[in-house]
Amino acid sequence: MKRGGIENPVFEPPSPDLGRQRQVSPAGAGGSVPAAAEEGPCGWGHCTPKALQLCNNPEGYLAAYSLLAIFQGIVVNGLINISISTIEKRYELNSSLTGLISASYDIAFCILSLFVSFFGERGHKPRWLAFSAFMLGLGSLIFSLPHFSSGKYHYGAKLEDTCQISGTSSTNFTCSASTKSSLPNYLYVFILGQLLLGVGGTPLYTLGTAFIDDSVPKHKSSLYIGIGYAMSLLGPAIGYVLGGHTKMDQDDPRWLGAWWIAFLACFFAIWLLIIPFSCFPKHLPGTAKIQAEKISETHNDGSEVLVETKNIGKSFKDFPMALLILLKNPVLMCLIIASSSEALVATGFATFLPKFIENQFGKTSSFSATLGGLVLIPAAALGQIISGILVSKCKMDCKSIIKFIIGTCSVALLLNTVFLFAKCGNEPFAGVSETYNG
């Protein structure tokens, strides 16, 4: 699913002795550990209602984060995936073009994630999440716009290059070739919508999870982040079910459902989430104390001394050096390769599974979408929560977590080999795979 962020070791405070505790930087020193002065109440400027202070804690932020992750999952991994076959029919696109639509989210995420992480690390992360909600809502709105400007859909198959007989003689007829359709041009609108969704999703899965990690003790971080990711996986399940069910007759394969309604509903719901994120302070109360008690477990390759001596990470000119330091970190690069390998399979699987079920087994788009959501999403969400609980309860360190990842991924790899042997035959097709006799 889409998509997770990785903590940036460039911004870890210098600590040649990996066993010693972090020290709180003084206010204004620019260290990664926040000063207590940056902790504040919930509100907007001098307007800080007492009722809002009940949410000024990690649990309150997690609730807002989970809601945004749910709606992001509904749109990106739910509604768009199950609307692929409908969009292909409605706007006369092929699978390679709709695949480009799906990939546009990842393109925007890949391009922006490094820059957002670099600049947002020392910024006001909740406000970045408010910006994320704004862009996700805008992307949802733009994705639905082709419905309002493409005219009415003519139910039934389209006839091209037809000839009409005129007069009483069958030899007198005129032929009129149909004009080229402009519907495929809406491809660029869908790509724009996906790019905006990618822009909105970038802070959510980079700075949003980093803010959770900053605000809670180490042994609770995995549980909170696991809950957040589980909510992001609950979103696709809701999207699959919402987009897959309708009261209208779908027996005719030429029928196109009202795919755009759910996008508009998500647009309004997501923009409402701008309000809670805009009221959170830069750091939650108690963050400085929590950060001071954490122990650095970053890979000691000498980069920490380099960051300290050259004061790297405070301006844009430091970005190439910071990126080079990350590329030389073997642990981080292994995690990136592993995540990319997983996404290579999971993204295509989630995007085209409903369409595969629909075409391979002759099922309706409604049934295919619902089945795909019920099979994939609950298992993924349970995996996130269970792994978060195990890491939290067992208080695993970095080495133990990596061993745990290797073990679970090895089991998953063995289970995935079933697809090498499980194959389905084609439906009998008269004149192609079957004779016309009978």
mmCIF file of N, CA, C and O in Angstrom, residues 35 113 127 292 298:
data_model
loop_
_atom_site.group_PDB
_atom_site.id
_atom_site.type_symbol
_atom_site.label_atom_id
_atom_site.label_comp_id
_atom_site.label_asym_id
_atom_site.label_seq_id
_atom_site.Cartn_x
_atom_site.Cartn_y
_atom_site.Cartn_z
ATOM 1 N N ALA A 35 13.084 22.285 21.992
ATOM 2 C CA ALA A 35 13.123 22.992 23.265
ATOM 3 C C ALA A 35 11.731 23.008 23.865
ATOM 4 O O ALA A 35 10.718 22.988 23.162
ATOM 5 N N SER A 113 9.355 13.442 -1.624
ATOM 6 C CA SER A 113 9.548 12.929 -0.268
ATOM 7 C C SER A 113 10.855 13.398 0.356
ATOM 8 O O SER A 113 10.895 13.766 1.540
ATOM 9 N N ARG A 127 1.240 21.664 10.812
ATOM 10 C CA ARG A 127 0.803 22.533 9.710
ATOM 11 C C ARG A 127 1.114 21.910 8.356
ATOM 12 O O ARG A 127 0.384 22.127 7.385
ATOM 13 N N ALA A 292 14.886 13.712 25.209
ATOM 14 C CA ALA A 292 16.115 13.686 26.001
ATOM 15 C C ALA A 292 16.400 12.298 26.561
ATOM 16 O O ALA A 292 17.559 11.942 26.801
ATOM 17 N N THR A 298 21.558 4.828 15.784
ATOM 18 C CA THR A 298 21.867 4.988 14.369
ATOM 19 C C THR A 298 23.170 4.289 14.018
ATOM 20 O O THR A 298 24.042 4.089 14.866
#
